[in-house]
Short mmCIF file of the C-alpha atoms (twelve columns), coordinates in Angstrom:
data_MODEL
# 
_entry.id   MODEL 
# 
loop_
_atom_site.group_PDB 
_atom_site.id 
_atom_site.type_symbol 
_atom_site.label_atom_id 
_atom_site.label_alt_id 
_atom_site.label_comp_id 
_atom_site.label_asym_id 
_atom_site.label_seq_id 
_atom_site.Cartn_x 
_atom_site.Cartn_y 
_atom_site.Cartn_z 
_atom_site.pdbx_PDB_model_num 
ATOM 1   C CA . ASP A 1   105.632 71.369  146.161 1 
ATOM 2   C CA . GLU A 2   106.434 74.904  145.047 1 
ATOM 3   C CA . LYS A 3   109.878 73.767  143.740 1 
ATOM 4   C CA . GLU A 4   108.244 70.960  141.825 1 
ATOM 5   C CA . ARG A 5   106.001 73.416  139.993 1 
ATOM 6   C CA . PHE A 6   108.977 75.342  138.597 1 
ATOM 7   C CA . ASP A 7   111.280 72.395  138.039 1 
ATOM 8   C CA . PRO A 8   111.907 71.895  134.322 1 
ATOM 9   C CA . THR A 9   113.405 68.402  134.826 1 
ATOM 10  C CA . GLN A 10  110.101 66.622  134.412 1 
ATOM 11  C CA . PHE A 11  109.266 68.754  131.379 1 
ATOM 12  C CA . GLN A 12  112.671 67.956  129.878 1 
ATOM 13  C CA . ASP A 13  112.216 64.220  130.427 1 
ATOM 14  C CA . CYS A 14  108.843 64.253  128.651 1 
ATOM 15  C CA . ILE A 15  110.239 66.137  125.627 1 
ATOM 16  C CA . ILE A 16  113.399 64.018  125.380 1 
ATOM 17  C CA . GLN A 17  111.428 60.780  125.688 1 
ATOM 18  C CA . GLY A 18  109.074 61.932  122.923 1 
ATOM 19  C CA . LEU A 19  111.969 62.945  120.656 1 
ATOM 20  C CA . THR A 20  113.708 59.616  121.248 1 
ATOM 21  C CA . GLU A 21  110.535 57.855  120.102 1 
ATOM 22  C CA . THR A 22  110.102 59.990  116.961 1 
ATOM 23  C CA . GLY A 23  113.770 59.585  115.964 1 
ATOM 24  C CA . THR A 24  115.291 61.900  113.345 1 
ATOM 25  C CA . ASP A 25  112.191 62.136  111.138 1 
ATOM 26  C CA . LEU A 26  111.638 65.868  111.458 1 
ATOM 27  C CA . GLU A 27  108.037 65.751  110.243 1 
ATOM 28  C CA . ALA A 28  107.259 63.330  113.064 1 
ATOM 29  C CA . VAL A 29  109.150 65.666  115.440 1 
ATOM 30  C CA . ALA A 30  106.977 68.615  114.355 1 
ATOM 31  C CA . LYS A 31  103.798 66.556  114.892 1 
ATOM 32  C CA . PHE A 32  104.960 65.400  118.336 1 
ATOM 33  C CA . LEU A 33  105.757 69.010  119.389 1 
ATOM 34  C CA . ASP A 34  102.412 70.191  118.073 1 
ATOM 35  C CA . ALA A 35  100.512 67.582  120.086 1 
ATOM 36  C CA . SER A 36  102.617 68.012  123.243 1 
ATOM 37  C CA . GLY A 37  101.753 71.704  123.469 1 
ATOM 38  C CA . ALA A 38  98.273  70.736  124.569 1 
ATOM 39  C CA . LYS A 39  99.606  68.639  127.480 1 
ATOM 40  C CA . LEU A 40  102.847 70.355  128.529 1 
ATOM 41  C CA . ASP A 41  103.416 73.890  129.783 1 
ATOM 42  C CA . TYR A 42  105.293 75.414  126.830 1 
ATOM 43  C CA . ARG A 43  104.660 78.913  128.106 1 
ATOM 44  C CA . ARG A 44  106.569 78.342  131.340 1 
ATOM 45  C CA . TYR A 45  109.288 76.106  129.953 1 
ATOM 46  C CA . ALA A 46  109.923 77.783  126.586 1 
ATOM 47  C CA . GLU A 47  113.652 78.170  127.315 1 
ATOM 48  C CA . THR A 48  114.022 74.476  128.231 1 
ATOM 49  C CA . LEU A 49  112.094 73.433  125.120 1 
ATOM 50  C CA . PHE A 50  114.317 75.488  122.789 1 
ATOM 51  C CA . ASP A 51  117.520 74.445  124.591 1 
ATOM 52  C CA . ILE A 52  116.607 70.804  123.913 1 
ATOM 53  C CA . LEU A 53  115.700 71.392  120.261 1 
ATOM 54  C CA . VAL A 54  118.942 73.250  119.599 1 
ATOM 55  C CA . ALA A 55  121.499 71.614  121.901 1 
ATOM 56  C CA . GLY A 56  119.873 68.316  122.943 1 
ATOM 57  C CA . GLY A 57  119.388 69.238  126.604 1 
ATOM 58  C CA . MET A 58  119.247 72.112  129.052 1 
ATOM 59  C CA . LEU A 59  122.160 74.518  128.773 1 
ATOM 60  C CA . ALA A 60  124.106 75.740  131.760 1 
ATOM 61  C CA . PRO A 61  125.301 79.392  131.743 1 
ATOM 62  C CA . GLY A 62  128.058 79.789  129.147 1 
ATOM 63  C CA . GLY A 63  126.566 77.228  126.794 1 
ATOM 64  C CA . THR A 64  127.662 73.863  128.193 1 
ATOM 65  C CA . LEU A 65  125.183 71.007  128.555 1 
ATOM 66  C CA . ALA A 66  124.354 70.177  132.149 1 
ATOM 67  C CA . ASP A 67  126.149 66.876  132.925 1 
ATOM 68  C CA . ASP A 68  123.554 65.195  135.057 1 
ATOM 69  C CA . MET A 69  120.748 65.657  132.524 1 
ATOM 70  C CA . THR A 70  119.431 63.229  129.973 1 
ATOM 71  C CA . ARG A 71  119.938 64.449  126.448 1 
ATOM 72  C CA . THR A 72  118.771 63.690  122.922 1 
ATOM 73  C CA . ASN A 73  120.489 63.501  119.543 1 
ATOM 74  C CA . VAL A 74  117.363 64.807  117.835 1 
ATOM 75  C CA . CYS A 75  118.572 68.423  117.865 1 
ATOM 76  C CA . VAL A 76  120.282 71.044  115.693 1 
ATOM 77  C CA . PHE A 77  123.731 70.495  117.212 1 
ATOM 78  C CA . ALA A 78  123.715 66.736  116.573 1 
ATOM 79  C CA . ALA A 79  122.377 67.054  113.012 1 
ATOM 80  C CA . GLN A 80  124.358 67.121  109.792 1 
ATOM 81  C CA . GLU A 81  126.127 70.379  109.001 1 
ATOM 82  C CA . ASP A 82  124.467 71.328  105.719 1 
ATOM 83  C CA . LEU A 83  121.944 73.851  104.478 1 
ATOM 84  C CA . GLU A 84  119.271 71.309  103.598 1 
ATOM 85  C CA . THR A 85  119.212 69.818  107.106 1 
ATOM 86  C CA . MET A 86  119.062 73.283  108.660 1 
ATOM 87  C CA . GLN A 87  116.179 74.230  106.331 1 
ATOM 88  C CA . ALA A 88  114.297 71.167  107.593 1 
ATOM 89  C CA . PHE A 89  114.970 72.195  111.216 1 
ATOM 90  C CA . ALA A 90  113.839 75.736  110.437 1 
ATOM 91  C CA . GLN A 91  110.508 74.235  109.364 1 
ATOM 92  C CA . VAL A 92  110.168 72.539  112.770 1 
ATOM 93  C CA . PHE A 93  110.626 75.888  114.576 1 
ATOM 94  C CA . ASN A 94  108.340 77.626  112.091 1 
ATOM 95  C CA . LYS A 95  105.485 75.192  112.568 1 
ATOM 96  C CA . LEU A 96  105.877 75.218  116.340 1 
ATOM 97  C CA . ILE A 97  105.842 79.025  116.606 1 
ATOM 98  C CA . ARG A 98  102.988 79.403  114.122 1 
ATOM 99  C CA . ARG A 99  100.967 76.916  116.187 1 
ATOM 100 C CA . TYR A 100 101.854 78.439  119.571 1 
ATOM 101 C CA . LYS A 101 102.154 82.155  118.820 1 
ATOM 102 C CA . TYR A 102 103.110 82.969  122.436 1 
ATOM 103 C CA . LEU A 103 106.451 81.187  121.899 1 
ATOM 104 C CA . GLU A 104 107.618 83.933  119.536 1 
ATOM 105 C CA . LYS A 105 109.127 86.146  122.247 1 
ATOM 106 C CA . GLY A 106 110.649 83.173  124.100 1 
ATOM 107 C CA . PHE A 107 112.294 81.962  120.905 1 
ATOM 108 C CA . GLU A 108 113.761 85.383  120.183 1 
ATOM 109 C CA . ASP A 109 115.184 85.536  123.722 1 
ATOM 110 C CA . GLU A 110 116.569 82.025  123.282 1 
ATOM 111 C CA . VAL A 111 118.437 82.923  120.088 1 
ATOM 112 C CA . LYS A 112 119.862 86.094  121.692 1 
ATOM 113 C CA . LYS A 113 121.100 83.913  124.568 1 
ATOM 114 C CA . LEU A 114 122.566 81.280  122.243 1 
ATOM 115 C CA . LEU A 115 124.491 83.970  120.386 1 
ATOM 116 C CA . LEU A 116 126.017 85.165  123.645 1 
ATOM 117 C CA . PHE A 117 127.004 81.529  124.399 1 
ATOM 118 C CA . LEU A 118 128.792 81.043  121.043 1 
ATOM 119 C CA . LYS A 119 132.227 80.556  122.609 1 
ATOM 120 C CA . GLY A 120 130.883 77.580  124.555 1 
ATOM 121 C CA . PHE A 121 129.943 75.724  121.348 1 
ATOM 122 C CA . SER A 122 132.159 73.834  118.910 1 
ATOM 123 C CA . GLU A 123 132.855 75.332  115.491 1 
ATOM 124 C CA . SER A 124 130.496 72.881  113.837 1 
ATOM 125 C CA . GLU A 125 127.717 73.738  116.313 1 
ATOM 126 C CA . ARG A 126 128.252 77.431  115.652 1 
ATOM 127 C CA . ASN A 127 128.069 76.873  111.901 1 
ATOM 128 C CA . LYS A 128 124.771 75.003  112.200 1 
ATOM 129 C CA . LEU A 129 123.310 77.664  114.456 1 
ATOM 130 C CA . ALA A 130 124.468 80.393  112.028 1 
ATOM 131 C CA . MET A 131 122.838 78.670  109.042 1 
ATOM 132 C CA . LEU A 132 119.618 78.071  110.973 1 
ATOM 133 C CA . THR A 133 119.498 81.694  112.200 1 
ATOM 134 C CA . GLY A 134 120.025 83.002  108.646 1 
ATOM 135 C CA . ILE A 135 117.133 80.891  107.360 1 
ATOM 136 C CA . LEU A 136 114.832 81.976  110.212 1 
ATOM 137 C CA . LEU A 137 115.723 85.638  109.599 1 
ATOM 138 C CA . ALA A 138 114.929 85.173  105.909 1 
ATOM 139 C CA . ASN A 139 111.491 83.690  106.521 1 
ATOM 140 C CA . GLY A 140 110.562 86.221  109.178 1 
ATOM 141 C CA . THR A 141 110.437 83.857  112.178 1 
ATOM 142 C CA . LEU A 142 113.195 85.952  113.767 1 
ATOM 143 C CA . ASN A 143 113.694 89.710  113.838 1 
ATOM 144 C CA . ALA A 144 117.077 91.149  112.834 1 
ATOM 145 C CA . SER A 145 117.381 92.862  116.241 1 
ATOM 146 C CA . ILE A 146 118.714 89.533  117.628 1 
ATOM 147 C CA . LEU A 147 121.991 90.408  115.852 1 
ATOM 148 C CA . ASN A 148 122.687 92.862  118.683 1 
ATOM 149 C CA . SER A 149 124.039 89.900  120.657 1 
ATOM 150 C CA . LEU A 150 126.860 89.546  118.123 1 
ATOM 151 C CA . TYR A 151 128.227 92.943  119.165 1 
ATOM 152 C CA . ASN A 152 129.252 91.468  122.529 1 
ATOM 153 C CA . GLU A 153 132.792 92.675  123.200 1 
ATOM 154 C CA . ASN A 154 134.317 89.233  123.914 1 
ATOM 155 C CA . LEU A 155 132.794 87.636  120.824 1 
ATOM 156 C CA . VAL A 156 133.959 90.523  118.633 1 
ATOM 157 C CA . LYS A 157 137.481 90.561  120.079 1 
ATOM 158 C CA . GLU A 158 138.046 86.852  119.423 1 
ATOM 159 C CA . GLY A 159 136.709 86.969  115.865 1 
ATOM 160 C CA . VAL A 160 133.739 84.730  116.744 1 
ATOM 161 C CA . SER A 161 131.148 87.335  115.699 1 
ATOM 162 C CA . ALA A 162 132.599 87.927  112.228 1 
ATOM 163 C CA . ALA A 163 133.034 84.192  111.487 1 
ATOM 164 C CA . PHE A 164 129.475 83.493  112.660 1 
ATOM 165 C CA . ALA A 165 128.128 86.412  110.585 1 
ATOM 166 C CA . VAL A 166 129.686 84.937  107.419 1 
ATOM 167 C CA . LYS A 167 127.685 81.687  107.725 1 
ATOM 168 C CA . LEU A 168 124.574 83.527  108.856 1 
ATOM 169 C CA . PHE A 169 124.540 86.033  105.969 1 
ATOM 170 C CA . LYS A 170 125.353 83.310  103.438 1 
ATOM 171 C CA . SER A 171 122.263 81.317  104.356 1 
ATOM 172 C CA . TRP A 172 120.118 84.470  104.710 1 
ATOM 173 C CA . ILE A 173 121.102 85.774  101.252 1 
ATOM 174 C CA . ASN A 174 120.727 82.259  99.829  1 
ATOM 175 C CA . GLU A 175 117.078 82.181  101.006 1 
ATOM 176 C CA . LYS A 176 116.261 85.749  99.893  1 
ATOM 177 C CA . ASP A 177 118.695 88.274  98.373  1 
ATOM 178 C CA . ILE A 178 120.819 91.191  99.529  1 
ATOM 179 C CA . ASN A 179 117.960 93.700  99.015  1 
ATOM 180 C CA . ALA A 180 115.642 91.796  101.353 1 
ATOM 181 C CA . VAL A 181 118.470 91.537  103.894 1 
ATOM 182 C CA . ALA A 182 119.065 95.305  103.614 1 
ATOM 183 C CA . VAL A 183 115.369 96.043  104.268 1 
ATOM 184 C CA . SER A 184 115.382 93.876  107.418 1 
ATOM 185 C CA . LEU A 185 118.578 95.501  108.702 1 
ATOM 186 C CA . ARG A 186 117.252 98.989  108.023 1 
ATOM 187 C CA . LYS A 187 114.037 98.314  109.979 1 
ATOM 188 C CA . VAL A 188 116.039 97.728  113.161 1 
ATOM 189 C CA . ASN A 189 118.687 100.438 112.496 1 
ATOM 190 C CA . MET A 190 121.323 97.786  111.956 1 
ATOM 191 C CA . ASP A 191 122.239 98.837  108.419 1 
ATOM 192 C CA . ASN A 192 125.081 101.096 109.570 1 
ATOM 193 C CA . ARG A 193 126.379 98.880  112.358 1 
ATOM 194 C CA . LEU A 194 127.813 95.875  110.534 1 
ATOM 195 C CA . MET A 195 131.391 97.082  110.877 1 
ATOM 196 C CA . GLU A 196 131.013 96.656  114.637 1 
ATOM 197 C CA . LEU A 197 131.425 92.916  114.039 1 
ATOM 198 C CA . PHE A 198 135.149 93.764  114.120 1 
ATOM 199 C CA . PRO A 199 137.262 95.290  116.907 1 
ATOM 200 C CA . ALA A 200 137.573 99.102  116.834 1 
ATOM 201 C CA . ASN A 201 141.007 99.054  115.159 1 
ATOM 202 C CA . LYS A 202 139.616 97.012  112.250 1 
ATOM 203 C CA . GLN A 203 136.375 98.905  111.692 1 
ATOM 204 C CA . SER A 204 137.116 100.161 108.199 1 
ATOM 205 C CA . VAL A 205 135.284 99.608  104.918 1 
ATOM 206 C CA . GLU A 206 138.512 98.169  103.486 1 
ATOM 207 C CA . HIS A 207 138.874 95.532  106.214 1 
ATOM 208 C CA . PHE A 208 135.169 94.624  106.141 1 
ATOM 209 C CA . SER A 209 135.194 94.398  102.367 1 
ATOM 210 C CA . LYS A 210 138.299 92.203  102.215 1 
ATOM 211 C CA . TYR A 211 137.065 89.827  104.941 1 
ATOM 212 C CA . PHE A 212 133.573 89.264  103.540 1 
ATOM 213 C CA . THR A 213 134.636 89.245  99.868  1 
ATOM 214 C CA . GLU A 214 137.212 86.543  100.601 1 
ATOM 215 C CA . ALA A 215 134.493 84.591  102.406 1 
ATOM 216 C CA . GLY A 216 132.347 84.708  99.235  1 
ATOM 217 C CA . LEU A 217 130.019 87.523  100.294 1 
ATOM 218 C CA . LYS A 218 130.885 90.211  97.762  1 
ATOM 219 C CA . GLU A 219 127.314 91.547  97.747  1 
ATOM 220 C CA . LEU A 220 127.454 92.207  101.496 1 
ATOM 221 C CA . SER A 221 130.798 94.015  101.099 1 
ATOM 222 C CA . GLU A 222 129.335 96.199  98.368  1 
ATOM 223 C CA . TYR A 223 126.247 96.882  100.457 1 
ATOM 224 C CA . VAL A 224 128.361 98.112  103.396 1 
ATOM 225 C CA . ARG A 225 130.542 100.190 101.077 1 
ATOM 226 C CA . ASN A 226 127.369 101.788 99.691  1 
ATOM 227 C CA . GLN A 227 126.005 102.484 103.161 1 
ATOM 228 C CA . GLN A 228 129.223 104.249 104.047 1 
ATOM 229 C CA . THR A 229 129.043 106.396 100.911 1 
ATOM 230 C CA . ILE A 230 125.398 107.275 101.611 1 
ATOM 231 C CA . GLY A 231 126.371 108.249 105.162 1 
ATOM 232 C CA . ALA A 232 129.264 110.369 103.886 1 
ATOM 233 C CA . ARG A 233 126.978 112.083 101.339 1 
ATOM 234 C CA . LYS A 234 124.397 112.959 103.995 1 
ATOM 235 C CA . GLU A 235 127.135 114.303 106.222 1 
ATOM 236 C CA . LEU A 236 128.548 116.360 103.327 1 
ATOM 237 C CA . GLN A 237 125.143 117.849 102.500 1 
ATOM 238 C CA . LYS A 238 124.502 118.758 106.145 1 
ATOM 239 C CA . GLU A 239 127.909 120.430 106.536 1 
ATOM 240 C CA . LEU A 240 127.536 122.247 103.197 1 
ATOM 241 C CA . GLN A 241 124.211 123.751 104.208 1 
ATOM 242 C CA . GLU A 242 125.706 124.928 107.489 1 
ATOM 243 C CA . GLN A 243 128.681 126.520 105.696 1 
ATOM 244 C CA . MET A 244 126.356 128.288 103.260 1 
ATOM 245 C CA . SER A 245 124.067 129.606 105.983 1 
ATOM 246 C CA . ARG A 246 127.136 130.937 107.837 1 
ATOM 247 C CA . GLY A 247 128.265 132.587 104.607 1 
ATOM 248 C CA . ASP A 248 131.691 130.893 104.554 1 
ATOM 249 C CA . PRO A 249 133.958 131.968 101.648 1 
ATOM 250 C CA . PHE A 250 133.597 129.789 98.535  1 
ATOM 251 C CA . LYS A 251 137.298 128.931 98.494  1 
ATOM 252 C CA . ASP A 252 136.931 127.334 101.967 1 
ATOM 253 C CA . ILE A 253 133.783 125.456 100.942 1 
ATOM 254 C CA . ILE A 254 135.448 124.199 97.736  1 
ATOM 255 C CA . LEU A 255 138.503 123.030 99.670  1 
ATOM 256 C CA . TYR A 256 136.332 121.183 102.205 1 
ATOM 257 C CA . VAL A 257 134.237 119.494 99.495  1 
ATOM 258 C CA . LYS A 258 137.318 118.382 97.544  1 
ATOM 259 C CA . GLU A 259 138.823 116.827 100.676 1 
ATOM 260 C CA . GLU A 260 135.565 114.957 101.394 1 
ATOM 261 C CA . MET A 261 135.407 113.731 97.781  1 
ATOM 262 C CA . LYS A 262 138.892 112.315 98.074  1 
ATOM 263 C CA . LYS A 263 138.422 110.836 101.536 1 
ATOM 264 C CA . ASN A 264 135.101 109.113 100.805 1 
ATOM 265 C CA . ASN A 265 135.612 108.424 97.118  1 
ATOM 266 C CA . ILE A 266 132.619 110.543 96.062  1 
ATOM 267 C CA . SER A 267 132.293 111.365 92.362  1 
ATOM 268 C CA . GLU A 268 132.019 114.881 90.938  1 
ATOM 269 C CA . GLN A 269 128.553 114.032 89.556  1 
ATOM 270 C CA . THR A 270 127.319 113.141 93.043  1 
ATOM 271 C CA . VAL A 271 128.866 116.303 94.498  1 
ATOM 272 C CA . VAL A 272 127.326 118.632 91.923  1 
ATOM 273 C CA . ALA A 273 123.893 117.159 92.688  1 
ATOM 274 C CA . ILE A 274 124.465 117.688 96.433  1 
ATOM 275 C CA . ILE A 275 125.603 121.298 95.896  1 
ATOM 276 C CA . TRP A 276 122.593 122.044 93.701  1 
ATOM 277 C CA . SER A 277 120.092 120.764 96.281  1 
ATOM 278 C CA . SER A 278 121.965 122.553 99.101  1 
ATOM 279 C CA . VAL A 279 121.964 125.840 97.173  1 
ATOM 280 C CA . MET A 280 118.239 125.517 96.442  1 
ATOM 281 C CA . SER A 281 117.325 124.658 100.023 1 
ATOM 282 C CA . THR A 282 118.956 127.725 101.607 1 
ATOM 283 C CA . VAL A 283 116.216 130.059 100.339 1 
ATOM 284 C CA . GLU A 284 112.570 130.747 101.134 1 
ATOM 285 C CA . TRP A 285 111.219 130.908 97.565  1 
ATOM 286 C CA . ASN A 286 108.564 133.361 96.459  1 
ATOM 287 C CA . LYS A 287 105.168 131.771 95.829  1 
ATOM 288 C CA . LYS A 288 104.506 133.991 92.785  1 
ATOM 289 C CA . GLU A 289 105.671 132.521 89.505  1 
ATOM 290 C CA . GLU A 290 106.574 135.878 87.957  1 
ATOM 291 C CA . LEU A 291 108.822 136.801 90.904  1 
ATOM 292 C CA . VAL A 292 110.458 133.450 91.547  1 
ATOM 293 C CA . ALA A 293 112.487 133.444 88.296  1 
ATOM 294 C CA . GLU A 294 114.018 136.790 89.146  1 
ATOM 295 C CA . GLN A 295 114.776 135.636 92.698  1 
ATOM 296 C CA . ALA A 296 116.306 132.367 91.405  1 
ATOM 297 C CA . ILE A 297 118.599 134.102 88.922  1 
ATOM 298 C CA . LYS A 298 119.882 136.502 91.564  1 
ATOM 299 C CA . HIS A 299 120.487 133.657 94.024  1 
ATOM 300 C CA . LEU A 300 122.097 131.275 91.502  1 
ATOM 301 C CA . LYS A 301 124.325 133.984 90.049  1 
ATOM 302 C CA . GLN A 302 125.844 134.342 93.493  1 
ATOM 303 C CA . TYR A 303 126.489 130.593 93.787  1 
ATOM 304 C CA . SER A 304 127.637 129.917 90.206  1 
ATOM 305 C CA . PRO A 305 131.400 130.009 91.109  1 
ATOM 306 C CA . LEU A 306 130.763 127.198 93.607  1 
ATOM 307 C CA . LEU A 307 128.928 125.072 91.022  1 
ATOM 308 C CA . ALA A 308 131.523 125.862 88.355  1 
ATOM 309 C CA . ALA A 309 134.246 124.348 90.576  1 
ATOM 310 C CA . PHE A 310 132.510 120.954 90.319  1 
ATOM 311 C CA . THR A 311 131.460 120.863 86.670  1 
ATOM 312 C CA . THR A 312 134.864 120.106 85.191  1 
ATOM 313 C CA . GLN A 313 133.505 117.029 83.322  1 
ATOM 314 C CA . GLY A 314 130.766 116.848 80.707  1 
ATOM 315 C CA . GLN A 315 129.009 114.168 82.749  1 
ATOM 316 C CA . SER A 316 128.842 116.495 85.777  1 
ATOM 317 C CA . GLU A 317 127.315 119.246 83.647  1 
ATOM 318 C CA . LEU A 318 124.717 116.818 82.357  1 
ATOM 319 C CA . THR A 319 123.956 115.706 85.929  1 
ATOM 320 C CA . LEU A 320 123.401 119.349 86.888  1 
ATOM 321 C CA . LEU A 321 121.100 119.905 83.899  1 
ATOM 322 C CA . LEU A 322 118.990 116.896 84.877  1 
ATOM 323 C CA . LYS A 323 118.831 118.122 88.494  1 
ATOM 324 C CA . ILE A 324 117.661 121.569 87.294  1 
ATOM 325 C CA . GLN A 325 115.032 119.917 85.084  1 
ATOM 326 C CA . GLU A 326 113.822 117.751 87.954  1 
ATOM 327 C CA . TYR A 327 113.686 120.700 90.345  1 
ATOM 328 C CA . CYS A 328 111.761 122.945 87.957  1 
ATOM 329 C CA . TYR A 329 109.299 120.119 87.275  1 
ATOM 330 C CA . ASP A 330 108.762 119.232 90.949  1 
ATOM 331 C CA . ASN A 331 108.373 122.897 92.002  1 
ATOM 332 C CA . ILE A 332 105.578 124.186 89.843  1 
ATOM 333 C CA . HIS A 333 106.532 127.920 90.262  1 
ATOM 334 C CA . PHE A 334 109.841 127.146 88.548  1 
ATOM 335 C CA . MET A 335 108.365 125.655 85.360  1 
ATOM 336 C CA . LYS A 336 108.996 128.848 83.356  1 
ATOM 337 C CA . ALA A 337 112.408 129.532 84.916  1 
ATOM 338 C CA . PHE A 338 114.242 126.549 83.446  1 
ATOM 339 C CA . GLN A 339 115.645 128.253 80.331  1 
ATOM 340 C CA . LYS A 340 116.670 131.352 82.310  1 
ATOM 341 C CA . ILE A 341 118.671 129.207 84.771  1 
ATOM 342 C CA . VAL A 342 120.420 127.282 81.976  1 
ATOM 343 C CA . VAL A 343 121.345 130.493 80.134  1 
ATOM 344 C CA . LEU A 344 122.665 132.033 83.345  1 
ATOM 345 C CA . PHE A 345 124.864 128.957 83.960  1 
ATOM 346 C CA . TYR A 346 126.049 129.018 80.347  1 
ATOM 347 C CA . LYS A 347 127.138 132.658 80.708  1 
ATOM 348 C CA . ALA A 348 128.757 131.933 84.088  1 
ATOM 349 C CA . GLU A 349 130.688 129.005 82.518  1 
ATOM 350 C CA . VAL A 350 129.043 126.440 84.761  1 
ATOM 351 C CA . LEU A 351 127.553 124.728 81.679  1 
ATOM 352 C CA . SER A 352 129.011 124.461 78.171  1 
ATOM 353 C CA . GLU A 353 127.517 123.918 74.698  1 
ATOM 354 C CA . GLU A 354 128.086 120.196 74.324  1 
ATOM 355 C CA . PRO A 355 126.221 118.941 77.424  1 
ATOM 356 C CA . ILE A 356 123.348 121.384 76.740  1 
ATOM 357 C CA . LEU A 357 123.019 120.090 73.148  1 
ATOM 358 C CA . LYS A 358 123.259 116.501 74.354  1 
ATOM 359 C CA . TRP A 359 120.580 117.152 76.981  1 
ATOM 360 C CA . TYR A 360 118.348 118.699 74.304  1 
ATOM 361 C CA . LYS A 361 118.879 115.905 71.798  1 
ATOM 362 C CA . ASP A 362 118.431 112.751 73.857  1 
ATOM 363 C CA . ALA A 363 119.659 112.988 77.449  1 
ATOM 364 C CA . HIS A 364 116.708 114.872 79.023  1 
ATOM 365 C CA . LEU A 365 114.255 113.354 81.480  1 
ATOM 366 C CA . ALA A 366 110.626 112.665 80.604  1 
ATOM 367 C CA . LYS A 367 109.454 115.046 83.380  1 
ATOM 368 C CA . GLY A 368 107.987 118.141 81.713  1 
ATOM 369 C CA . LYS A 369 109.991 117.345 78.600  1 
ATOM 370 C CA . SER A 370 107.765 119.145 76.049  1 
ATOM 371 C CA . VAL A 371 107.624 122.361 78.129  1 
ATOM 372 C CA . PHE A 372 111.382 122.489 78.729  1 
ATOM 373 C CA . LEU A 373 112.415 121.539 75.194  1 
ATOM 374 C CA . GLU A 374 110.104 124.260 73.844  1 
ATOM 375 C CA . GLN A 375 111.685 126.810 76.234  1 
ATOM 376 C CA . MET A 376 115.173 125.797 75.087  1 
ATOM 377 C CA . LYS A 377 114.481 125.697 71.357  1 
ATOM 378 C CA . LYS A 378 115.704 129.211 70.464  1 
ATOM 379 C CA . PHE A 379 118.730 129.051 72.718  1 
ATOM 380 C CA . VAL A 380 119.755 125.658 71.302  1 
ATOM 381 C CA . GLU A 381 119.418 127.006 67.743  1 
ATOM 382 C CA . TRP A 382 121.579 129.967 68.719  1 
ATOM 383 C CA . LEU A 383 124.158 127.576 70.239  1 
ATOM 384 C CA . LYS A 384 124.250 125.474 67.076  1 
ATOM 385 C CA . ASN A 385 124.709 128.536 64.899  1 
ATOM 386 C CA . ALA A 386 127.378 129.908 67.204  1 
ATOM 387 C CA . GLU A 387 129.130 126.554 67.097  1 
ATOM 388 C CA . GLU A 388 129.004 126.446 63.270  1 
ATOM 389 C CA . GLY A 389 130.210 130.061 63.148  1 
ATOM 390 C CA . ASN A 390 133.168 129.168 65.361  1 
ATOM 391 C CA . GLN A 391 134.024 126.201 63.189  1 
ATOM 392 C CA . GLN A 392 133.935 128.355 60.036  1 
ATOM 393 C CA . LEU A 393 136.068 130.976 61.762  1 
ATOM 394 C CA . SER A 394 138.657 128.408 62.838  1 
ATOM 395 C CA . LEU A 395 138.741 126.986 59.281  1 
ATOM 396 C CA . GLN A 396 139.431 130.460 57.887  1 
ATOM 397 C CA . VAL A 397 142.220 130.980 60.412  1 
ATOM 398 C CA . GLU A 398 143.793 127.646 59.440  1 
# 
């Protein structure tokens, strides 16, 4: 009697019989499943129910169908291998889980299990499951944490995980876009783990990029490349701040930064912005406006050789100017210090005439624009005159 209560065979027979009667009309299937929930124990037999809907019958460990069981062709694995059919199946799961909310957890567990069973399925079955999973991730029926199953060592080693991920991400991005995918991945801390779809010796941005670009997923390749750069930037900033607080010599810091730039393909503009924010975060600033400018000049004078090493291009100088503007605007005590900082950097050869004039003319930010342009007016006029004077001088020499 006790065995009978936990025996899913009877449950399976009822579901399969019902599916055989509805045939492949998926709307009729959804209605049948909706009605059956009132009569059958979905809570207890959730795994059996999902096994049938995906594979046509109960799955034995490893992903094979149990031989002695009746099975149905009204299931994902027996359906046509195309996006439209999988979208229709996704609707069936959606309706079922919306109607019986308690099935949510059981369905998530089922998908995690199916992913671990991938090697037991045919390529076509894997493709259908990948498309379906992508669609269900896109519409929120599934949580991206299920992707953890794909990091199973055996699946990764045999290339099953990466091939499955291609189909999955294609259908996910097709339903939404790469930004929505990125948000979902970030929520479950999966945004920096995608390279783990490959064995350790192939976990490089280059390999990932080549594989997914060739498979038609350029946006995913670019996303991963970006993530890597962001990670490298954060790492660089952290290390920089540590070196500064230790008081390491500038030549060592410059050498380290240049190596990181090369290794991680980080631009000079990005680096100068990182150095600026690192330099500004190493100090406890005075709360009095009249004292903070003096403190800032003293501090920045000390660090100007470091900044000068990474303003070798006009664009980098402009980036620095915009960062200074932003900082002075966001930190109210610095509002009056802007011009003093720019003049200091001009004298220290961190900034040159051209980028300053360009900033003044049309490249400034809107933040505090009128205040900063007013502060810079006299200095800019002096620069223009000095520039004209130089030109006249060079003409005389010629």
